Coordinates of C-alpha atoms and ligand atoms in Angstrom, one line a residue:
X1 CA 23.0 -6.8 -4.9
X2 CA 20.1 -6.3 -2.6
X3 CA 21.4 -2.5 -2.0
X4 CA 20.8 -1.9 -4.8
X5 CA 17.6 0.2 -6.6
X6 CA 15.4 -1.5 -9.5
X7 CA 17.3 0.8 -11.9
X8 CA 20.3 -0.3 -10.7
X9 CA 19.7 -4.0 -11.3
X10 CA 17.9 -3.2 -14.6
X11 CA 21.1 -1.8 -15.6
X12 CA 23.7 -4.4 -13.9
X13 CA 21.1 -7.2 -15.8
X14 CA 21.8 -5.3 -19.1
X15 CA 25.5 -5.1 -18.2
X16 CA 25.9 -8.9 -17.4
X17 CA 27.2 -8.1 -14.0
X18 CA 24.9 -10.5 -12.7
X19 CA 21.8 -12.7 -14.3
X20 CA 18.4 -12.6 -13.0
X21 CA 18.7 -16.3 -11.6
X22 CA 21.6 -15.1 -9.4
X23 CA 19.8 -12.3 -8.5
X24 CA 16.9 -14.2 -7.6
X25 CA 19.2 -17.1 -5.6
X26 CA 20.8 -14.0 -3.7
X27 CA 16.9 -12.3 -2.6
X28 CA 15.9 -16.4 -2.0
X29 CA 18.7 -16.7 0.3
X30 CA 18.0 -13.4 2.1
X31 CA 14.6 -14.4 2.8
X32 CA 15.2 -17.7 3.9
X33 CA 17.9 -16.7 6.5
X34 CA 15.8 -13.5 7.5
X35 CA 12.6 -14.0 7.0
X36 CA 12.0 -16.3 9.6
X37 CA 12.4 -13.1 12.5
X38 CA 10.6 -10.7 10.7
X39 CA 7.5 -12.8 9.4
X40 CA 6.9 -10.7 6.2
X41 CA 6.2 -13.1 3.8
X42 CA 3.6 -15.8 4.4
X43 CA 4.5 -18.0 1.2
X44 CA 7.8 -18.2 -0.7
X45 CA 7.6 -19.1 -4.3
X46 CA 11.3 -20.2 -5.1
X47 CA 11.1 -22.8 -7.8
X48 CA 8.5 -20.8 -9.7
X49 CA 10.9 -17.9 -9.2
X50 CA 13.9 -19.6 -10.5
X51 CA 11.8 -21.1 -13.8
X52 CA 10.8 -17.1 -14.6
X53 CA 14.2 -15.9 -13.6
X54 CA 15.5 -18.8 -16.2
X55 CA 13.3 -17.2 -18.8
X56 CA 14.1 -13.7 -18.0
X57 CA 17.1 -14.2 -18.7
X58 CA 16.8 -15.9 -22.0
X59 CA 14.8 -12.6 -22.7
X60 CA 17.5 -10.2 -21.8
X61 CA 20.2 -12.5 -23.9
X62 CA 17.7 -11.9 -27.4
X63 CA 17.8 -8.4 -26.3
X64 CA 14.1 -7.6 -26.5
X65 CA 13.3 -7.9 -22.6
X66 CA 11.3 -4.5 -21.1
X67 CA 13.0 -2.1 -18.0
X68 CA 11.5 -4.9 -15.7
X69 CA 12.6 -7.8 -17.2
X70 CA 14.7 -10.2 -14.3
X71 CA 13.2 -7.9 -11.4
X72 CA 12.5 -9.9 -8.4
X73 CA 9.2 -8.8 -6.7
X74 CA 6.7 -10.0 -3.6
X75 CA 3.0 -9.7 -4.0
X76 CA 1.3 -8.6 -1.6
X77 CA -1.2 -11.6 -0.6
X78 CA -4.4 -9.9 -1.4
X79 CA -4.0 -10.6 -5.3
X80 CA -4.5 -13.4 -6.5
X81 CA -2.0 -15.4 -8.2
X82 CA -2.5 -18.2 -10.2
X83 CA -1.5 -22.1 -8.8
X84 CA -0.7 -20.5 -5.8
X85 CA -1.7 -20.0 -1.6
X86 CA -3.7 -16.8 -1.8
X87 CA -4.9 -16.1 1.9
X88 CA -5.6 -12.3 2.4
X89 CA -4.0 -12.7 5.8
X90 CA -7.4 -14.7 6.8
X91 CA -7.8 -17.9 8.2
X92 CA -11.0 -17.9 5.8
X93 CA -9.1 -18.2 2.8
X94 CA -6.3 -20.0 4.6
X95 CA -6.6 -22.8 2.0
X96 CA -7.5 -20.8 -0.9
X97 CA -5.7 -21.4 -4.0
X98 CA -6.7 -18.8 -6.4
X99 CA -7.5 -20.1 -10.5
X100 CA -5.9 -17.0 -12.3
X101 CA -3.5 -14.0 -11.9
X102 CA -4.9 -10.8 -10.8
X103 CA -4.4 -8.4 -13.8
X104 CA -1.6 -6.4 -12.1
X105 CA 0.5 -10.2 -11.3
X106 CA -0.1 -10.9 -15.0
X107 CA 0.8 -7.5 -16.4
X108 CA 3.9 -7.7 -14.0
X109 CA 4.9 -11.6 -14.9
X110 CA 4.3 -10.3 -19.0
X111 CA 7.1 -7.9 -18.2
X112 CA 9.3 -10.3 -16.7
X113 CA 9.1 -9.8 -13.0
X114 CA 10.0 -12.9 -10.6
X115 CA 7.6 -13.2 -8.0
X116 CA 9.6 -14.7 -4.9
X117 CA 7.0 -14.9 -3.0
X118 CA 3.6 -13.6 -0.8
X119 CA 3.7 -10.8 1.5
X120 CA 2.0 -11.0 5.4
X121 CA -0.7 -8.3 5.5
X122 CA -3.3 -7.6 7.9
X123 CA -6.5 -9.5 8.0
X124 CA -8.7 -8.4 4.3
X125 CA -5.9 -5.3 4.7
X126 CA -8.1 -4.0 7.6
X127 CA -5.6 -2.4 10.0
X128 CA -2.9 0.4 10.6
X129 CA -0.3 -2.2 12.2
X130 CA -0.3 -5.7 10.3
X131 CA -1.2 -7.6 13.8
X132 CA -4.4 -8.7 12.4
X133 CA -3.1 -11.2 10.4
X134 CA -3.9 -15.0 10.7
X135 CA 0.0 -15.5 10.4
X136 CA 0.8 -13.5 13.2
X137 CA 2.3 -10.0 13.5
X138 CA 4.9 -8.7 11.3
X139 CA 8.2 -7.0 12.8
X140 CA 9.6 -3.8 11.7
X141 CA 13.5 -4.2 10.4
X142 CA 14.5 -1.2 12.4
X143 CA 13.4 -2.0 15.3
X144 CA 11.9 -5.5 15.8
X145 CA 9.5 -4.4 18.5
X146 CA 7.9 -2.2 16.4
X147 CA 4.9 -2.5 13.7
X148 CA 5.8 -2.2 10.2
X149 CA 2.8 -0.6 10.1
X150 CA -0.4 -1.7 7.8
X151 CA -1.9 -3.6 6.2
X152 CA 1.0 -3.8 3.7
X153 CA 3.2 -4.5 6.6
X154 CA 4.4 -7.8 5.1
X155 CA 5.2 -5.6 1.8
X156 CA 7.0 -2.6 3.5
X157 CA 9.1 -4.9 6.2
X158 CA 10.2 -7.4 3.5
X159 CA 11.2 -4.3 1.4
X160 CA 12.9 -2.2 4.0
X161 CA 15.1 -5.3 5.2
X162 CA 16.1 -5.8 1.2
X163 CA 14.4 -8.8 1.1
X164 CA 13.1 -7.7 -2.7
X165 CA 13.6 -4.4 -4.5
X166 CA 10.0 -3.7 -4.7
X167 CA 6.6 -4.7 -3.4
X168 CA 3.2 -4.7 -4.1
X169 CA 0.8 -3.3 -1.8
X170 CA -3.1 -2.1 -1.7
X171 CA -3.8 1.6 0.3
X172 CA -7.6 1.7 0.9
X173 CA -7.6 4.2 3.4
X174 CA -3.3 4.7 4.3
X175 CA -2.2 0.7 3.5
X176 CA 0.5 1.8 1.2
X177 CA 1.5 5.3 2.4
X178 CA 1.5 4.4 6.3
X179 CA 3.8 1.5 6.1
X180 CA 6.1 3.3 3.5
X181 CA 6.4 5.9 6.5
X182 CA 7.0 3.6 9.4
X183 CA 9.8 1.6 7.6
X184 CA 11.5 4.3 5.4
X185 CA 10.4 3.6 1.8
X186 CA 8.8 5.4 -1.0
X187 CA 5.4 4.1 -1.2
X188 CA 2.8 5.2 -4.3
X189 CA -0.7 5.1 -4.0
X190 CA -2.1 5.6 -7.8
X191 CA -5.5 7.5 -8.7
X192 CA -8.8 5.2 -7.9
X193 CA -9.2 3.7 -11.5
X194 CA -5.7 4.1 -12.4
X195 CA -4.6 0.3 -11.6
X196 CA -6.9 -2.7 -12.2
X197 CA -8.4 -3.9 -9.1
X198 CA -9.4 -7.3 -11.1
X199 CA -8.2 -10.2 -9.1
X200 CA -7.4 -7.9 -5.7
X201 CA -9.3 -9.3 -3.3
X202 CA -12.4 -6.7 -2.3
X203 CA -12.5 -4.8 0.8
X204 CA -13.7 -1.6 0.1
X205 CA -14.4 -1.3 -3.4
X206 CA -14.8 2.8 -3.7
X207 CA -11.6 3.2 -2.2
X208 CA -9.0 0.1 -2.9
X209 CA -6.4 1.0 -5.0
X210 CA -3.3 -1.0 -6.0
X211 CA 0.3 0.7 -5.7
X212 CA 4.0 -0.2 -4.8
X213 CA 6.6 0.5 -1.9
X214 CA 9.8 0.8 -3.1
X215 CA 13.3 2.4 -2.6
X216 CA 12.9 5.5 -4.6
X217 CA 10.3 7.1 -6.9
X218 CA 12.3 6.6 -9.8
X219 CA 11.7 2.8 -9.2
X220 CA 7.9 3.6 -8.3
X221 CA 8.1 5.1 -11.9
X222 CA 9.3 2.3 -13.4
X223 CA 6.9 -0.7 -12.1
X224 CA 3.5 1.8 -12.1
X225 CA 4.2 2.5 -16.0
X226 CA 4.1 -1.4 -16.6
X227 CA 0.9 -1.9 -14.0
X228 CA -1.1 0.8 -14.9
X229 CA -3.7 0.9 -17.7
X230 CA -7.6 0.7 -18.6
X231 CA -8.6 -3.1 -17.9
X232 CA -12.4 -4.5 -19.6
X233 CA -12.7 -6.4 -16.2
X234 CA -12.6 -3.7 -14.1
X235 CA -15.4 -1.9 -14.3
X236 CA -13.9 1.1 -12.3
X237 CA -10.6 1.2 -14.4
X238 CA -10.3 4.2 -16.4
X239 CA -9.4 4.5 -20.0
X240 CA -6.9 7.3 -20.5
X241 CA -3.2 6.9 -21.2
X242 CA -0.4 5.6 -19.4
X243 CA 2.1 8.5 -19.3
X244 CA 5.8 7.7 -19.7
X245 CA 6.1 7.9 -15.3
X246 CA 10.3 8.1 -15.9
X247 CA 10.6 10.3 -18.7
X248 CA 9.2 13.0 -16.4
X249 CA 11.0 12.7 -13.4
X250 CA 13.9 15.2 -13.9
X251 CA 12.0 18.2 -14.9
X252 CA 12.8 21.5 -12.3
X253 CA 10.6 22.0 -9.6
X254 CA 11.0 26.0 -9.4
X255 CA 7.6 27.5 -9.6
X256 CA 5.9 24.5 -8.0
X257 CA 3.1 26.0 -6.0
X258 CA 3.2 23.5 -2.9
X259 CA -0.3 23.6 -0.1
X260 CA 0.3 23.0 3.3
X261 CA -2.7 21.8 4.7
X262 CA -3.4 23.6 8.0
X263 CA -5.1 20.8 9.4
X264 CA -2.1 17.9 9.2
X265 CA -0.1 20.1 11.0
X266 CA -2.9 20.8 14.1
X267 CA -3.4 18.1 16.7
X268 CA -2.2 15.1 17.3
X269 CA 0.9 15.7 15.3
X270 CA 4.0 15.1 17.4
X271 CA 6.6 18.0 17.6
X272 CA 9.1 16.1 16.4
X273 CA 8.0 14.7 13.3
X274 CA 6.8 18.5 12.7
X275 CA 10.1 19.4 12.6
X276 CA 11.4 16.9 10.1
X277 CA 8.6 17.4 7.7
X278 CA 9.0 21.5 7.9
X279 CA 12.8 20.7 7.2
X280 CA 11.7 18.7 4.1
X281 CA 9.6 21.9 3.0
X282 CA 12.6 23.7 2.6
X283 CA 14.6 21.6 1.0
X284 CA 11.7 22.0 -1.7
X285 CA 11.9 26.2 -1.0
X286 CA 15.3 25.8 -2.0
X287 CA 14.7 23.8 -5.0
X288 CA 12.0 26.9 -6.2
X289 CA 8.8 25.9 -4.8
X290 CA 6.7 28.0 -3.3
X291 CA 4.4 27.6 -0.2
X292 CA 1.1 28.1 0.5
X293 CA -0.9 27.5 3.3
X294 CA -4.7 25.9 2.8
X295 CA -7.3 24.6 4.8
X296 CA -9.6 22.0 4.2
X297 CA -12.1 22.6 6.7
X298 CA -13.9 19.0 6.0
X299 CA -10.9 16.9 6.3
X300 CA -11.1 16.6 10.2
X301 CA -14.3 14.2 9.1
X302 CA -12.5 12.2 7.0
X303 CA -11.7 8.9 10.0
X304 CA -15.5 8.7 10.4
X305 CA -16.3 9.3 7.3
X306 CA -14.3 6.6 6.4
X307 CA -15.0 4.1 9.2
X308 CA -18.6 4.4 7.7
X309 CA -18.2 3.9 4.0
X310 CA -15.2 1.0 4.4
X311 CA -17.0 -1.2 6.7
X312 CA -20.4 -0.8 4.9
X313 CA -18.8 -2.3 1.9
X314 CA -16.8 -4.6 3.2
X315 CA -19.8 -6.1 5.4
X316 CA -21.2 -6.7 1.3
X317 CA -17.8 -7.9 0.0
X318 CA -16.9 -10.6 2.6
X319 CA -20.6 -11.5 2.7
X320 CA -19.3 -14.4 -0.3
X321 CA -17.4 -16.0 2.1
X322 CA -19.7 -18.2 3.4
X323 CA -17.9 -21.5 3.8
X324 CA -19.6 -23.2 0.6
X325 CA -18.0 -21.5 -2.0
X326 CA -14.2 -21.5 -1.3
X327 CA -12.3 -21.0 1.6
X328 CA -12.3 -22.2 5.2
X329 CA -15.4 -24.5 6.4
X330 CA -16.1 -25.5 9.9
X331 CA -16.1 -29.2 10.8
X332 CA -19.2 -31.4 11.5
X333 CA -22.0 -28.8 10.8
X334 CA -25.3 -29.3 11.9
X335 CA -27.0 -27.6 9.3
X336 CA -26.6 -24.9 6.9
X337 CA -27.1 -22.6 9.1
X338 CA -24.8 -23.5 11.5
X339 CA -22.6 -24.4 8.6
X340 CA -22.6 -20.6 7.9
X341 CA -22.2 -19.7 10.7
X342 CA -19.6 -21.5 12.3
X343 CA -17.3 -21.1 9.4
X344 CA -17.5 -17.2 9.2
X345 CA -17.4 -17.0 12.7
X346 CA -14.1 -19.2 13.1
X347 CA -12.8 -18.2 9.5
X348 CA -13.0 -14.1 10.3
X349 CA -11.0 -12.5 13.0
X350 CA -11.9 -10.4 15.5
X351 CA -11.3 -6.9 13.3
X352 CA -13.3 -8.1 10.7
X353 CA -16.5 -9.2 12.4
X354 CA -15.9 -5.5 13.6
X355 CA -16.1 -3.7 10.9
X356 CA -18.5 -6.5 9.0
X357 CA -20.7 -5.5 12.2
X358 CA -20.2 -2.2 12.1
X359 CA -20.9 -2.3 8.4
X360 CA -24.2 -4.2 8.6
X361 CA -25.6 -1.6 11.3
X362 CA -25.0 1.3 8.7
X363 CA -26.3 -0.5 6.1
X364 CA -29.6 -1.4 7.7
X365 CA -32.9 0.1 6.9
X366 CA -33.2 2.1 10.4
X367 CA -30.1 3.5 10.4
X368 CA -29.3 3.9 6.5
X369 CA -29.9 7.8 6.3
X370 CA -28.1 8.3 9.4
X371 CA -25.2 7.3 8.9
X372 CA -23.8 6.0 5.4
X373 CA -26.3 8.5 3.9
X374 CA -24.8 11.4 5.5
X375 CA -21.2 9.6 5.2
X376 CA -21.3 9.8 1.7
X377 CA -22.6 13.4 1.6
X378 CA -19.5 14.1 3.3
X379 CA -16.9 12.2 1.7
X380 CA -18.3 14.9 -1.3
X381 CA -17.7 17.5 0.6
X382 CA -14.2 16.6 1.2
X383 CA -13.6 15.7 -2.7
X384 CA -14.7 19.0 -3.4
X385 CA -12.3 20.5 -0.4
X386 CA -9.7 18.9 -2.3
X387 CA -11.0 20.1 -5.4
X388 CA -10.8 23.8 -4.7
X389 CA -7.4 23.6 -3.4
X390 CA -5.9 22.0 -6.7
X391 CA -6.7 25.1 -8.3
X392 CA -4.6 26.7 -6.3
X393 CA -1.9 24.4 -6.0
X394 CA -0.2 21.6 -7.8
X395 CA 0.8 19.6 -4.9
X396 CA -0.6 19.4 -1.3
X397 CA 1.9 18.3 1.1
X398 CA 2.2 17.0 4.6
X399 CA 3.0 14.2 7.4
X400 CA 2.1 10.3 6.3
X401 CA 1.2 9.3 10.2
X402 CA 0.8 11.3 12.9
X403 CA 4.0 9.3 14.9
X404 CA 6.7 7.0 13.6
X405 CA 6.5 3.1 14.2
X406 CA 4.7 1.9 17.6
X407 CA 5.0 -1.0 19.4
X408 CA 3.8 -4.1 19.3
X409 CA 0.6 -4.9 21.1
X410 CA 0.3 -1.2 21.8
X411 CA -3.0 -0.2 20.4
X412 CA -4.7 -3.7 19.6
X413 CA -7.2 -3.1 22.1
X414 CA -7.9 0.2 21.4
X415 CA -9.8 0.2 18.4
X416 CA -9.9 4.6 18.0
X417 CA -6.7 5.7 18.7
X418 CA -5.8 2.7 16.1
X419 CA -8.1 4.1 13.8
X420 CA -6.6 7.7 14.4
X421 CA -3.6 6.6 13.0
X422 CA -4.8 6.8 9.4
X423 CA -5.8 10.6 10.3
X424 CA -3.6 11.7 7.4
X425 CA -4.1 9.2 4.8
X426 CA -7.5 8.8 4.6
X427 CA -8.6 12.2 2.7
X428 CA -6.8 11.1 -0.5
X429 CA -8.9 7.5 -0.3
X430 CA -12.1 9.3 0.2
X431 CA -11.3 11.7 -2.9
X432 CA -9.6 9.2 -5.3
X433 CA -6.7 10.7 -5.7
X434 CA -3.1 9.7 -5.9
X435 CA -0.4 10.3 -3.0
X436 CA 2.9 9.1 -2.0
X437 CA 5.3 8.6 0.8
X438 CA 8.6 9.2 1.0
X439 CA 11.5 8.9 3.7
X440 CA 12.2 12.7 4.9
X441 CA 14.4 11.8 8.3
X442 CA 14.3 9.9 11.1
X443 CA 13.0 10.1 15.0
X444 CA 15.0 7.8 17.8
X445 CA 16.3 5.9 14.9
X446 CA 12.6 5.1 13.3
X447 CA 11.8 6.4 10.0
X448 CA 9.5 9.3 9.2
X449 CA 7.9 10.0 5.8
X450 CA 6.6 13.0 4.3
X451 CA 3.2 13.0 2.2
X452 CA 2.7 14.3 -1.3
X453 CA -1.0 14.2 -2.4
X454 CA -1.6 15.6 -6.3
X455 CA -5.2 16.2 -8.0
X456 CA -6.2 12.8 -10.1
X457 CA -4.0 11.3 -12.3
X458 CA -0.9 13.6 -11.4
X459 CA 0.6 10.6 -10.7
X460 CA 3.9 11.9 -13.2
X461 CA 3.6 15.5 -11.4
X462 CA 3.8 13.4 -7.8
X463 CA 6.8 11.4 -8.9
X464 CA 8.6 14.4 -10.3
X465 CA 8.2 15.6 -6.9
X466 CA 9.5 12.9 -5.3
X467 CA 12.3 12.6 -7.2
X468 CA 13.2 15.9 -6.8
X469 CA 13.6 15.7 -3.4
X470 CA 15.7 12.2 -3.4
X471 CA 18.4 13.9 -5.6
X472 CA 18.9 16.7 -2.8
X473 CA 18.6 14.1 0.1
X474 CA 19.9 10.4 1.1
X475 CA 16.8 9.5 3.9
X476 CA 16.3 6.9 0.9
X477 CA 19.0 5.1 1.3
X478 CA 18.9 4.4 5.0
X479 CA 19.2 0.8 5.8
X480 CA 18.2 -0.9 8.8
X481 CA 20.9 -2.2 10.9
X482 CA 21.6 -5.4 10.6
X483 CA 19.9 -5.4 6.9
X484 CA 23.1 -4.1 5.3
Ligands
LIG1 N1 -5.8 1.3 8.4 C1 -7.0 1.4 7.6 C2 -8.0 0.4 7.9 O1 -7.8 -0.4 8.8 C3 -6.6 1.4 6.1 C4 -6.4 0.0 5.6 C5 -6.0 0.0 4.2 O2 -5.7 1.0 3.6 N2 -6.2 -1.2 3.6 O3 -9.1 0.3 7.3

């Protein structure tokens, strides 16, 4: 069961060929026997799974259950979820239980997902390679001395090694797309507004956006059309209708004006992930798309653009965490002062105070102009770079990550070239806009994924695309070894 895609098993539930309790026994068991190598999922809900499974089911019998009704899932541990361990990947919030669902776990459980459990992720999801995390690092499925990527590794790993169908996972500046890449899957990063952010634990609030990693885009279609929509406690949520995401998916792609964007394929791209993704580009020539070279002469700015704007709003969002309100609190304090700080100072990690640092230094009064100032005259400049070349083009495509999956331990001491990882993703985080992932071949056996980024709210225009390309190729259905 666990090869199979979320359409599959909406259809095999439908048929009877299985119930969602046995599905959900089947995923329970897969976790518990593999989960313990790959560290993906830092809590595992199985007796609340098995209750909504139990009620899915009676759903499906009266025959008025929705495409998602029996659908095992794992939530990525950044949203909250209600009556259960809801940690962030901190050791600050290593005792948190959160009080209510985020919106998209309570849209989600209305539909009749089971939530198996809560997926590792780097430290307040800041990081390219999930080794931030308070639980430890996670391992790739296929290879386990590789990252899974981040911070949605937890997500992508558990997904890749068919641990659950789908995922949720946050991209504030590559989370969703980079992870999707390093472990094979289809990842979906909606518009910025597109997907409540009520109840997803802040880290940069201009640029966090909720999304999925899952086998295909058809399945991406599926869950985004039932997590989507304008929410009153959002205040960044936008109110325009939620397209039908999988009536769309089959129309032709000839005629689709694709941009290649001159400055993903300069640089630090390796040769041969080049190759793979020029080999995808055809497969879309042949389909009837046409391609067009652009240029985005900003874009190069985008990692310090974005290493401004992120930690200058993350140094506000995490300032809550103080050790009175919730969350970790150091022993014995002296005073409140030391109260404060000893419990931040134990409760963050070492990324964190980073970028809380870094943040605070932007922020402050001498350097304010300098630097977030002129960041944020920028991150226009790109917007409006990516503005100009959607009139010319429907679809702007290139790699996900510069390299496939890298080792473990190899670039936690090196902050930049870390950082340099999201050279690709960032843009699309910057300018709001929504962009995918997909599998388009593979490099010494590693997975390598192919970017699609479309003008705001083209998020049926990016799936069609994907799509598109899955019916001409299998990458898709690549499964780790030893994951079969
Ligand atoms: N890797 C980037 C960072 O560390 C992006 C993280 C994310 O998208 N959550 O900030």
């Amino acid at each position: 069961m666990h090869h199979l895609t979320l359409a599959q098993l909406n259809e095999g539930l439908r048929a009877r060929r299985f119930s969602s309790v046995e599905l959900t026994r089947h995923f329970l068991a897969r976790i518990e026997r593999l989960n313990p190598t790959l560290n993906a999922l830092i809590t595992v809900t199985g007796e609340q799974a098995l209750a909504q499974a139990q009620r899915a089911d009676e759903l499906l019998s009266s025959g008025e259950a929705g495409a998602l009704a029996g659908l095992p899932l794992i939530h990525k541990d950044i949203f909250c979820t209600d009556g259960v361990l809801t940690t962030c990947g901190s050791r600050m919030l290593s005792n948190f239980v959160a009080p209510y669902d985020a919106t998209i776990v309570e849209k989600l459980s209305q539909a009749g997902v089971v939530m198996l459990g809560k997926a590792n992720m780097d430290e307040f999801a800041m990081g390219s390679s999930n080794e931030t995390s308070w639980y430890g690092p996670v391992k790739n499925p296929w290879d386990l001395k590789k990252v899974p990527g981040g911070s949605s590794g937890g997500s992508a790993a558990a997904v890749a090694a068919r641990l659950a169908p789908v995922a949720t996972a946050t991209d504030t500046g590559g989370s969703i797309r980079q992870p999707a890449a390093l472990t094979g899957l289809t990842g979906l990063k909606p518009t910025y507004g597109r997907v409540s952010r009520y109840g997803m634990i802040a880290f940069a609030s201009s640029l966090d956006q909720a999304g999925t990693l899952t086998f295909t885009a058809k399945d991406a279609a599926m869950v985004l059309r039932d997590m989507a929509g304008f929410d009153a406690r959002d205040s960044t949520s936008v109110d325009t209708p939620v397209p039908d995401y999988v009536a769309e998916l089959d129309k032709p792609l000839s005629g689709l004006k694709i941009g290649l964007l001159k400055e993903f394929f300069e640089g630090g791209l390796e040769e041969s992930t080049a190759k793979l993704i020029r080999e995808a580009l055809q497969v879309y020539e042949r389909l009837g798309a046409k391609l067009i070279e652009v240029s985005l002469p900003n874009l190069p700015l985008s990692v310090p653009t974005y290493y401004v704007v992120a930690p200058a709003e993350c140094s506000s969002n995490l300032s809550r965490f103080d050790g009175v309100r919730f969350g970790y609190r150091a022993e014995n304090p002296k005073d409140l002062l030391d109260l404060y700080k000893r419990s931040r100072g134990e409760g963050f990690g070492a990324e964190v105070k980073r970028r809380i640092m870094t943040g605070t230094y932007v922020l402050s009064a001498g350097y304010y102009d300098a630097y977030y100032l002129r960041a944020q005259k920028v991150r226009r400049l790109i917007t409006d770079d990516f503005a100009r070349a959607f009139q010319q083009v429907d679809v702007l495509m290139g790699p996900t990550s510069p390299t496939p999956a890298f080792d473990i331990g190899a670039k936690v001491d090196d902050p930049i070239t870390m950082y340099l990882n999201d050279i690709y993703t960032i843009g699309a985080n910057l300018a709001g806009l929504p962009a995918m992932s997909i599998p388009c071949g593979t490099v010494g056996g590693l997975p390598v994924g192919l970017q699609i980024i479309g003008p705001h709210f083209a998020e049926a225009k990016l799936l069609n695309v994907a799509h598109g390309y899955q019916n001409e190729t299998l990458w898709h259905r690549d499964i780790p070894k030893g994951y079969e």
